JSON list of C-alpha atoms in Angstrom, two decimals:
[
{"chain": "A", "resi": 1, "resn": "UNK", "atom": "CA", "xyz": [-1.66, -33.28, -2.85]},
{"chain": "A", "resi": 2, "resn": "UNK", "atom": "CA", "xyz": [-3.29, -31.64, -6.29]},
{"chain": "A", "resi": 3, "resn": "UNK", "atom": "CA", "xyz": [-4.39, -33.08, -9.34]},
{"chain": "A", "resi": 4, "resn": "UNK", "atom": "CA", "xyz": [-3.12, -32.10, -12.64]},
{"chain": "A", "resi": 5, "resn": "UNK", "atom": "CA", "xyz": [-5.52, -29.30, -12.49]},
{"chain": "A", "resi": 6, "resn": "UNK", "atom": "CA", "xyz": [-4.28, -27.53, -9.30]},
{"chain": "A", "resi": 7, "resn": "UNK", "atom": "CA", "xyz": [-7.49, -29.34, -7.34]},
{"chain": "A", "resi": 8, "resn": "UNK", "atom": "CA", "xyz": [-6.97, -30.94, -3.77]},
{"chain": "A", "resi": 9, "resn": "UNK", "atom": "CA", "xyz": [-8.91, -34.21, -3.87]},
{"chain": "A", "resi": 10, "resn": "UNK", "atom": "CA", "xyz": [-12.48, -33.51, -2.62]},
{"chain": "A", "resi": 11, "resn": "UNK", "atom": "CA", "xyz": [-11.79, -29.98, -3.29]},
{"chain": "A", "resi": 12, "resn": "UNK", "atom": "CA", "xyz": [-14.00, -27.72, -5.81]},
{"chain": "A", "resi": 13, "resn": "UNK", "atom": "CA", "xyz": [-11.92, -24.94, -5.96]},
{"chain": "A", "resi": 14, "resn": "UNK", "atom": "CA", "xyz": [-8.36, -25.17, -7.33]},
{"chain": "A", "resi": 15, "resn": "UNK", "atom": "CA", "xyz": [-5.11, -24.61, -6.11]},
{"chain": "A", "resi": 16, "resn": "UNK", "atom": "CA", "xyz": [-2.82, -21.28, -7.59]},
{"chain": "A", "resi": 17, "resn": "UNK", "atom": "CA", "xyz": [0.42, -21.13, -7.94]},
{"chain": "A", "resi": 18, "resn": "UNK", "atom": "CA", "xyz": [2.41, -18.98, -5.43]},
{"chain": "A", "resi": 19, "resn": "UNK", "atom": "CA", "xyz": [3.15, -16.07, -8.02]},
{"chain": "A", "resi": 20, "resn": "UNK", "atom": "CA", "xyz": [-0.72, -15.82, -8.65]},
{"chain": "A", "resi": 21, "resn": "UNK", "atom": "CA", "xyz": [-0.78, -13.26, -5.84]},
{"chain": "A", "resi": 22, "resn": "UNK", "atom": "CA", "xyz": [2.31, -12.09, -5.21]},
{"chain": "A", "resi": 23, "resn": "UNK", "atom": "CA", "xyz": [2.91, -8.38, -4.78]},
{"chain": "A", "resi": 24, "resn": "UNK", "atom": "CA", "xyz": [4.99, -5.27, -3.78]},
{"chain": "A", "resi": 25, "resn": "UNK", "atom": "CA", "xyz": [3.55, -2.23, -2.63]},
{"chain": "A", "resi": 26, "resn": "UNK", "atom": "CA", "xyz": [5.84, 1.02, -2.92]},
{"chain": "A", "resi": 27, "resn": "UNK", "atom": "CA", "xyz": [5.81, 4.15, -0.85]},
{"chain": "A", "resi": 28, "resn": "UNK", "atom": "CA", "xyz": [8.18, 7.12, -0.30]},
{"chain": "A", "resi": 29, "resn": "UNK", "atom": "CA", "xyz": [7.91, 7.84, 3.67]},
{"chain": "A", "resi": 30, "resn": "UNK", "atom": "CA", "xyz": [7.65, 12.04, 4.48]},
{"chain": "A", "resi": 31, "resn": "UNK", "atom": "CA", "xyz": [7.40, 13.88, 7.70]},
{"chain": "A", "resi": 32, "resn": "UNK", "atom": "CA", "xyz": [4.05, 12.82, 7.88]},
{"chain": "A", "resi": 33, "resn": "UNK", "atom": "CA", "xyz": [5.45, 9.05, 9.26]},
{"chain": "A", "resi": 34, "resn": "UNK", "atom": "CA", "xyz": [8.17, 10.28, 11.33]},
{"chain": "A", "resi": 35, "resn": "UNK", "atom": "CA", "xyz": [8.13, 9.33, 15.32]},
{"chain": "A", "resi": 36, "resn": "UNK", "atom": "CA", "xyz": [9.53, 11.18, 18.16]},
{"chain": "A", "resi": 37, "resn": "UNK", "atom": "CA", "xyz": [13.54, 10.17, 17.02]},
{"chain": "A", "resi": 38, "resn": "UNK", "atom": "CA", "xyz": [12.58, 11.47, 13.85]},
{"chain": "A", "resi": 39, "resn": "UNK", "atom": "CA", "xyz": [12.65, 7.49, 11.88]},
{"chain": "A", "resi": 40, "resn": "UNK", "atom": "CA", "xyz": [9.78, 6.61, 10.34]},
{"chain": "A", "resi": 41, "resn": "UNK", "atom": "CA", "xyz": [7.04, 5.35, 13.13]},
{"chain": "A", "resi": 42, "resn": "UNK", "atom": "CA", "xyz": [6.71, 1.36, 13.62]},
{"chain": "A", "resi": 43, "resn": "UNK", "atom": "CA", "xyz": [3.41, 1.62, 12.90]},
{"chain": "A", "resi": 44, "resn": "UNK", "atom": "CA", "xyz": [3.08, 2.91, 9.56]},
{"chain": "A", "resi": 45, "resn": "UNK", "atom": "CA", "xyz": [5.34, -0.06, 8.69]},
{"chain": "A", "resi": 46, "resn": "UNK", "atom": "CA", "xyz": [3.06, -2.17, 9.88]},
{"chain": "A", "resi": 47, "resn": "UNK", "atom": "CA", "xyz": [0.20, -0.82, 8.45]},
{"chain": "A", "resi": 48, "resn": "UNK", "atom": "CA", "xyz": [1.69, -0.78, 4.86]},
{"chain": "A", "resi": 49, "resn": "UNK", "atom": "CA", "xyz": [2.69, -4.93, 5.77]},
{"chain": "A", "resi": 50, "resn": "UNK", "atom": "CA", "xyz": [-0.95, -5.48, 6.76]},
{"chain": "A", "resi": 51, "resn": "UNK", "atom": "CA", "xyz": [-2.37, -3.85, 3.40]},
{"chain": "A", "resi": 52, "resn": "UNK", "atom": "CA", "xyz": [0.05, -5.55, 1.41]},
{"chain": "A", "resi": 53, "resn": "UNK", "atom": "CA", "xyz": [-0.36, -8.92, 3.36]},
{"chain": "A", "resi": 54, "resn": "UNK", "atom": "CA", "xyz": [-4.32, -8.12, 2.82]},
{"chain": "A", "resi": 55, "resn": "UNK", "atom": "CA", "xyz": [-4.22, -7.50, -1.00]},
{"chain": "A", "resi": 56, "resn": "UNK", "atom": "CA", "xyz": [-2.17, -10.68, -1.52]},
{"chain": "A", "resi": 57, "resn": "UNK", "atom": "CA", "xyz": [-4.81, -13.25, 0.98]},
{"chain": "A", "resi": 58, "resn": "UNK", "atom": "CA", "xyz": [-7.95, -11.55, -1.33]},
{"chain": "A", "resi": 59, "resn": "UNK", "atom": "CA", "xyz": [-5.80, -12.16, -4.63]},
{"chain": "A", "resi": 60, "resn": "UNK", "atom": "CA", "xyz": [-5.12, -15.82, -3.52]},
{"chain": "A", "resi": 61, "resn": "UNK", "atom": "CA", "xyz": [-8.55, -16.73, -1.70]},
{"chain": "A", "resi": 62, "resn": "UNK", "atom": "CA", "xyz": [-10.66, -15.06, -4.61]},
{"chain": "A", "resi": 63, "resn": "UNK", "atom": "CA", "xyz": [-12.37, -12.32, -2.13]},
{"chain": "A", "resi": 64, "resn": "UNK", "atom": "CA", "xyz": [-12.62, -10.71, 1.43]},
{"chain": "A", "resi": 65, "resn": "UNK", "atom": "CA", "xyz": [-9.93, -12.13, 3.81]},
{"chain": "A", "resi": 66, "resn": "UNK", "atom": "CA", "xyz": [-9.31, -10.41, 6.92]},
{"chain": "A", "resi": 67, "resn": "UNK", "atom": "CA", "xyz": [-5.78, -10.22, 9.62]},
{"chain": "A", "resi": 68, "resn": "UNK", "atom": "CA", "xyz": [-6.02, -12.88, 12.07]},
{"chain": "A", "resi": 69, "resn": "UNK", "atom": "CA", "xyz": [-2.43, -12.85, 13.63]},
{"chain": "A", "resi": 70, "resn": "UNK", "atom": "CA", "xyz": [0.73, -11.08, 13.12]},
{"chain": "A", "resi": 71, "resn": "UNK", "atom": "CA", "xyz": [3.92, -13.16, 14.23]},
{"chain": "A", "resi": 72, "resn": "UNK", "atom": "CA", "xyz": [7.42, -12.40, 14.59]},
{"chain": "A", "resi": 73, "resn": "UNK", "atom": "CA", "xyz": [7.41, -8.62, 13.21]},
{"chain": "A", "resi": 74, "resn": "UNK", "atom": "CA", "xyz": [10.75, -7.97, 13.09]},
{"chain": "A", "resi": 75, "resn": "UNK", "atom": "CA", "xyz": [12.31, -4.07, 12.59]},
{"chain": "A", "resi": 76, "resn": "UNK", "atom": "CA", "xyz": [15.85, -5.03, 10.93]},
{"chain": "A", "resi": 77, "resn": "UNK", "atom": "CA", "xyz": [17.00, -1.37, 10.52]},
{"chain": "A", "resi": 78, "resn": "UNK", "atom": "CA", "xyz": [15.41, 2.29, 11.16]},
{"chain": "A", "resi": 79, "resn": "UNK", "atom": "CA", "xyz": [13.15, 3.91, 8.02]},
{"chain": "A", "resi": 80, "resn": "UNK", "atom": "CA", "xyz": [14.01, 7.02, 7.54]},
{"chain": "A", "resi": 81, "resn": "UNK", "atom": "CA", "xyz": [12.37, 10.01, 5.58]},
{"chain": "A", "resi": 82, "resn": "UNK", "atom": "CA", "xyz": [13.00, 10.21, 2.02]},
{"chain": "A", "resi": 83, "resn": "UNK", "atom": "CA", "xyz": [13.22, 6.46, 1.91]},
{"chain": "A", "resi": 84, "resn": "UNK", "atom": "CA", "xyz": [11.45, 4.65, -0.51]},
{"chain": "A", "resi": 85, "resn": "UNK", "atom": "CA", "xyz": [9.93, 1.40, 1.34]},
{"chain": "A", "resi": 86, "resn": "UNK", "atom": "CA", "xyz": [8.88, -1.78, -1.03]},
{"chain": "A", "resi": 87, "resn": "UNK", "atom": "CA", "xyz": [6.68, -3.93, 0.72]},
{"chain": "A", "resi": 88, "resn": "UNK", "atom": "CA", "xyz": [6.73, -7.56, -0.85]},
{"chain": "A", "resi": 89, "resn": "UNK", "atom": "CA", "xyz": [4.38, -10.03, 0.15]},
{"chain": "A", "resi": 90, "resn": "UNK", "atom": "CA", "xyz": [3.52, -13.56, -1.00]},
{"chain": "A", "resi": 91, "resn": "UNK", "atom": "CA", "xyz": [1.08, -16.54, 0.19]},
{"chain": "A", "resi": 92, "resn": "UNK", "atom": "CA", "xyz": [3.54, -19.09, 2.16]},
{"chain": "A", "resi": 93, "resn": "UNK", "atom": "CA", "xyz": [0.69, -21.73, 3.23]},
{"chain": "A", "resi": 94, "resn": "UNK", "atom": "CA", "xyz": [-2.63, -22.13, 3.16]},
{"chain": "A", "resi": 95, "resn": "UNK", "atom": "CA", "xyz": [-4.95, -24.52, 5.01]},
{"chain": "A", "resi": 96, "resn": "UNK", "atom": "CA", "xyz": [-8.48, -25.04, 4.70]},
{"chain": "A", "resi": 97, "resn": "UNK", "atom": "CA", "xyz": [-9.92, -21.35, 5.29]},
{"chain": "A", "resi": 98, "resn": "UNK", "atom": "CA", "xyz": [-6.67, -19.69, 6.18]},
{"chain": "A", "resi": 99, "resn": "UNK", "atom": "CA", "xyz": [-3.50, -18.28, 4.81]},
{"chain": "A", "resi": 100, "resn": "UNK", "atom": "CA", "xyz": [-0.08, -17.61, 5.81]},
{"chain": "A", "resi": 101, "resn": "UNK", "atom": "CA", "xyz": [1.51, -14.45, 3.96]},
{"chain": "A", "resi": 102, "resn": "UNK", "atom": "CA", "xyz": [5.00, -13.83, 4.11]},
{"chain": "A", "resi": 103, "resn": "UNK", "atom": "CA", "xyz": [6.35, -10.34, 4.11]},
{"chain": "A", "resi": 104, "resn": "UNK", "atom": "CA", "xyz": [9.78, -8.48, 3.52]},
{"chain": "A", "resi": 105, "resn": "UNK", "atom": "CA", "xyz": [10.12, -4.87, 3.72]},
{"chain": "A", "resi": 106, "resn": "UNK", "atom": "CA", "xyz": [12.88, -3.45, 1.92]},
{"chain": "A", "resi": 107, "resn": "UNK", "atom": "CA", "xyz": [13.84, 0.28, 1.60]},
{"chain": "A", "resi": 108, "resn": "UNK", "atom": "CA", "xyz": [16.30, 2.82, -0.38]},
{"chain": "A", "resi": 109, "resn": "UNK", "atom": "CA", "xyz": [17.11, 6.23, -0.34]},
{"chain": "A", "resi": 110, "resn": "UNK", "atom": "CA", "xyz": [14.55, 7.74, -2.75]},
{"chain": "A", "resi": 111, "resn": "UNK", "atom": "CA", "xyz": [16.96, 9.72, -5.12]},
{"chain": "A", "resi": 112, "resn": "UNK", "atom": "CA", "xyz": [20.39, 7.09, -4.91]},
{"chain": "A", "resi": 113, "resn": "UNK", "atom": "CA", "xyz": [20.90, 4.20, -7.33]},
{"chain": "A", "resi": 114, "resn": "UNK", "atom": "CA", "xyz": [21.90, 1.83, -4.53]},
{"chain": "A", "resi": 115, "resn": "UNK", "atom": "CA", "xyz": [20.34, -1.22, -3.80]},
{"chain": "A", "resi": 116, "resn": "UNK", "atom": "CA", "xyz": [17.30, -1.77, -1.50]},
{"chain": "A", "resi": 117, "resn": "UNK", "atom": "CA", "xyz": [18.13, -3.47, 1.94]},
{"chain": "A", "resi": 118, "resn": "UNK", "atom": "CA", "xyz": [16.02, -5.50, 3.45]},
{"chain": "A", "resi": 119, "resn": "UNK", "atom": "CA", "xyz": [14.28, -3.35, 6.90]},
{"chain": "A", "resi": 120, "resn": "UNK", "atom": "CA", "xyz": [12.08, -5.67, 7.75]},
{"chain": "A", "resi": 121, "resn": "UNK", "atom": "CA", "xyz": [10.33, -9.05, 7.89]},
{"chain": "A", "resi": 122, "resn": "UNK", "atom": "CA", "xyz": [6.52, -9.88, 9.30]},
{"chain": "A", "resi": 123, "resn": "UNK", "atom": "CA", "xyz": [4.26, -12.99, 9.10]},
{"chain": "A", "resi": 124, "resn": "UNK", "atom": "CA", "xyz": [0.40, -12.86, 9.08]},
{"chain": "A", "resi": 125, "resn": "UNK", "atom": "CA", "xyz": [-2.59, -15.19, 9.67]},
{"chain": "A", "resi": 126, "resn": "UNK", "atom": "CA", "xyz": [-5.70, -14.07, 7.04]},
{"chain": "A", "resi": 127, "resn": "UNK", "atom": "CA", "xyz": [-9.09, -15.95, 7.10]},
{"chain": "A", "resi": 128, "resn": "UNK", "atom": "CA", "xyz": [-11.19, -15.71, 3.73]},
{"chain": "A", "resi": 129, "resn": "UNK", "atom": "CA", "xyz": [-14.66, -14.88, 4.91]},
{"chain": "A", "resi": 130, "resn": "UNK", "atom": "CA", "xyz": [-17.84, -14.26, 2.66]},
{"chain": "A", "resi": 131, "resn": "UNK", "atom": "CA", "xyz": [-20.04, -11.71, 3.13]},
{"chain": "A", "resi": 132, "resn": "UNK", "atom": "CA", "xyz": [-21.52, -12.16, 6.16]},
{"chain": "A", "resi": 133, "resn": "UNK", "atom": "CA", "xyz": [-18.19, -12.77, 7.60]},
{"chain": "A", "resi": 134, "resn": "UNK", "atom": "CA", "xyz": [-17.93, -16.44, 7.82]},
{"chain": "A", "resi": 135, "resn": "UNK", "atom": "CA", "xyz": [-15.12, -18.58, 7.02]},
{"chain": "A", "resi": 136, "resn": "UNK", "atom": "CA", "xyz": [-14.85, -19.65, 3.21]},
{"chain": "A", "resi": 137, "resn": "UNK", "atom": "CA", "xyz": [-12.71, -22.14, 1.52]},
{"chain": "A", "resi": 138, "resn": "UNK", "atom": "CA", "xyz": [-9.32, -21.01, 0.44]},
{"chain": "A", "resi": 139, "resn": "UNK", "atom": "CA", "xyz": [-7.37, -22.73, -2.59]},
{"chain": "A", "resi": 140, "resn": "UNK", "atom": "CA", "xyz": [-4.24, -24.71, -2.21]},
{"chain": "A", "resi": 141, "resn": "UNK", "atom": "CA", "xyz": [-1.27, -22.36, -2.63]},
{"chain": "A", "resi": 142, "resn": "UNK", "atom": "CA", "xyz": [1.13, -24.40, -4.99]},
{"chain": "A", "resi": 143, "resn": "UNK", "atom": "CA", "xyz": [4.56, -23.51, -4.04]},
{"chain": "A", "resi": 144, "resn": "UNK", "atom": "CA", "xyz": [6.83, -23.12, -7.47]},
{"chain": "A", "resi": 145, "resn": "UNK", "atom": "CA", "xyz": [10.07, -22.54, -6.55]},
{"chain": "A", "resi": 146, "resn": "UNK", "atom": "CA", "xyz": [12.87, -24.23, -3.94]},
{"chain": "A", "resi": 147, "resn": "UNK", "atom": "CA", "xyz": [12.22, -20.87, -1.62]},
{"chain": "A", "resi": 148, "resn": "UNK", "atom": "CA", "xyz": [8.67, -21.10, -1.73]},
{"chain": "A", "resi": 149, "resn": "UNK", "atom": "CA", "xyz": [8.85, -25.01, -0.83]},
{"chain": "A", "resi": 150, "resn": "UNK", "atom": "CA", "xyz": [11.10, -23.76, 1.84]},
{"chain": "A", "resi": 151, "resn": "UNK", "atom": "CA", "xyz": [8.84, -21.15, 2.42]},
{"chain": "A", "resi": 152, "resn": "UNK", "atom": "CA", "xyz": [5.94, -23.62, 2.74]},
{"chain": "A", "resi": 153, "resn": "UNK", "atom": "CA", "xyz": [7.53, -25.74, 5.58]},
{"chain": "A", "resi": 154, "resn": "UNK", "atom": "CA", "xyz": [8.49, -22.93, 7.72]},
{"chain": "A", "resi": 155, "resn": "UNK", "atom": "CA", "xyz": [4.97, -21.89, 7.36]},
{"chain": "A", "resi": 156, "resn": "UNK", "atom": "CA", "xyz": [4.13, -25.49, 9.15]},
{"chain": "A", "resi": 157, "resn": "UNK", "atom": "CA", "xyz": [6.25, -24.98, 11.80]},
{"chain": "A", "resi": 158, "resn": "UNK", "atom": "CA", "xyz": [5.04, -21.53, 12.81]},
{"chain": "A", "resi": 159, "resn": "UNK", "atom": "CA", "xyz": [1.23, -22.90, 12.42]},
{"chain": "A", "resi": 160, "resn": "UNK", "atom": "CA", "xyz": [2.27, -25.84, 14.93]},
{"chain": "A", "resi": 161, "resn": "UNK", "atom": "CA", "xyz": [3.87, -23.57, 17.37]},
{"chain": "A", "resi": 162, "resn": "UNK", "atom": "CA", "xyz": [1.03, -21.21, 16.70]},
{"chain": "A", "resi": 163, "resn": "UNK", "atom": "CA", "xyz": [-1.41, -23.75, 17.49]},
{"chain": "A", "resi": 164, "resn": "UNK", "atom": "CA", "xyz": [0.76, -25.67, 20.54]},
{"chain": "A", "resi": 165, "resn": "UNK", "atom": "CA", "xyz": [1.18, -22.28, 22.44]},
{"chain": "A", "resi": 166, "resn": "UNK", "atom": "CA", "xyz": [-2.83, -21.48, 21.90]},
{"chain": "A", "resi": 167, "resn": "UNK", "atom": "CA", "xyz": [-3.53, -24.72, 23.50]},
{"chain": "A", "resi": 168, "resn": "UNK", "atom": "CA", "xyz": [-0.99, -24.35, 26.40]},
{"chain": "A", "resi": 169, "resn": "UNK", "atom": "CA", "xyz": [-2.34, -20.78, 27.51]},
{"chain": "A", "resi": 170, "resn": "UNK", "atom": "CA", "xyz": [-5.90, -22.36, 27.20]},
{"chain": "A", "resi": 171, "resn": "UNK", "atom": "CA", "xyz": [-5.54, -25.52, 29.16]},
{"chain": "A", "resi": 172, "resn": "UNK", "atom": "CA", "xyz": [-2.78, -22.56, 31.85]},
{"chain": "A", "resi": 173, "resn": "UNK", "atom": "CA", "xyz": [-5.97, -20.65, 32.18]},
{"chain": "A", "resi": 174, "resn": "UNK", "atom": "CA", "xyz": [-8.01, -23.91, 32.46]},
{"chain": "A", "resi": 175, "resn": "UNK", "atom": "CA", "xyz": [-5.98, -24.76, 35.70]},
{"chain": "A", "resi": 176, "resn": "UNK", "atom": "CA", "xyz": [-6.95, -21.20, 37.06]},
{"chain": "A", "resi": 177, "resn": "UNK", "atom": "CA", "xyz": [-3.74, -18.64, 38.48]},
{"chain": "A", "resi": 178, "resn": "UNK", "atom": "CA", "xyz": [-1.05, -20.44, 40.05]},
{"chain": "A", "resi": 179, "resn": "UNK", "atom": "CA", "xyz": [0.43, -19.22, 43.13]},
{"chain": "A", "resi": 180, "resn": "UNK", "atom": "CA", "xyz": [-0.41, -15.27, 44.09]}
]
């Protein structure tokens, strides 16, 4: 809950609007990012959906933020050279020192008029940490549209099953190895 300022009760710092940080980061992929089949290499994918994910939690939090967790990187299609990749990324969620950034990677051939297809999808964990690298207060992310409010909840669910799978492996290596 905000007040009509954007504040969570109790809160100093108010809450933005989801389009505060949104952003797209735009790259034509060479040689240079090829792998071994000759696509462009996972990696630099993920790379360009961590510094986009990255610019979007310091736009939002107001500062440093750093990559906590990646979940559920998915590669939808092969990059290939000559493609021109759009990275988009937005703030989903946020709790109280932590974000959730939502990312879709598109791509199209660099010199066709065709429309981009989506190559990719990724979600990321950032913490907002001051300068001696210690959590810091994030504000509210106000969703704005139906997506982002639908963006929002799914964001909930992944934290819970985030947070119900930490606990499980915990209180699993708790117990001590079963059976060898």
């Amino acid at each position: 809950m905000t007040d009509q300022a954007g504040a969570t009760p109790g809160s100093a710092i108010p809450g933005k609007p989801t389009s505060a940080s949104r952003t797209t980061l735009s790259r034509i992929m060479t040689h240079n990012d090829t792998n071994l089949l000759g696509t462009v290499h996972g990696g630099v994918i993920m790379k360009l959906v961590d510094d986009a994910a990255g610019a979007v939690a310091g736009r939002h939090s107001g500062g440093p933020a750093v990559t906590a967790s990646m979940d559920e990187m998915a590669f939808l299609e092969p990059v290939r050279v000559g493609d021109l990749v759009h990275v988009k990324a937005q703030v989903n969620w946020t709790g109280r020192t932590s974000m959730e950034v939502g990312v879709r990677v598109m791509a199209e051939r660099w010199n066709e008029s065709t429309p981009a297809t989506q190559v990719g999808s990724a979600y990321l964990v950032f913490a907002a940490v001051d300068a001696d690298g210690r959590p810091r207060g994030v504000p509210e992310v106000l969703p704005e549209t139906e997506r982002d409010r639908r963006r929002y909840q799914e964001a909930q669910i992944r934290r819970t099953h985030r947070l119900a799978r930490r606990r499980a492996i915990l209180e699993l290596r708790e117990r001590g190895v079963v059976g060898e």
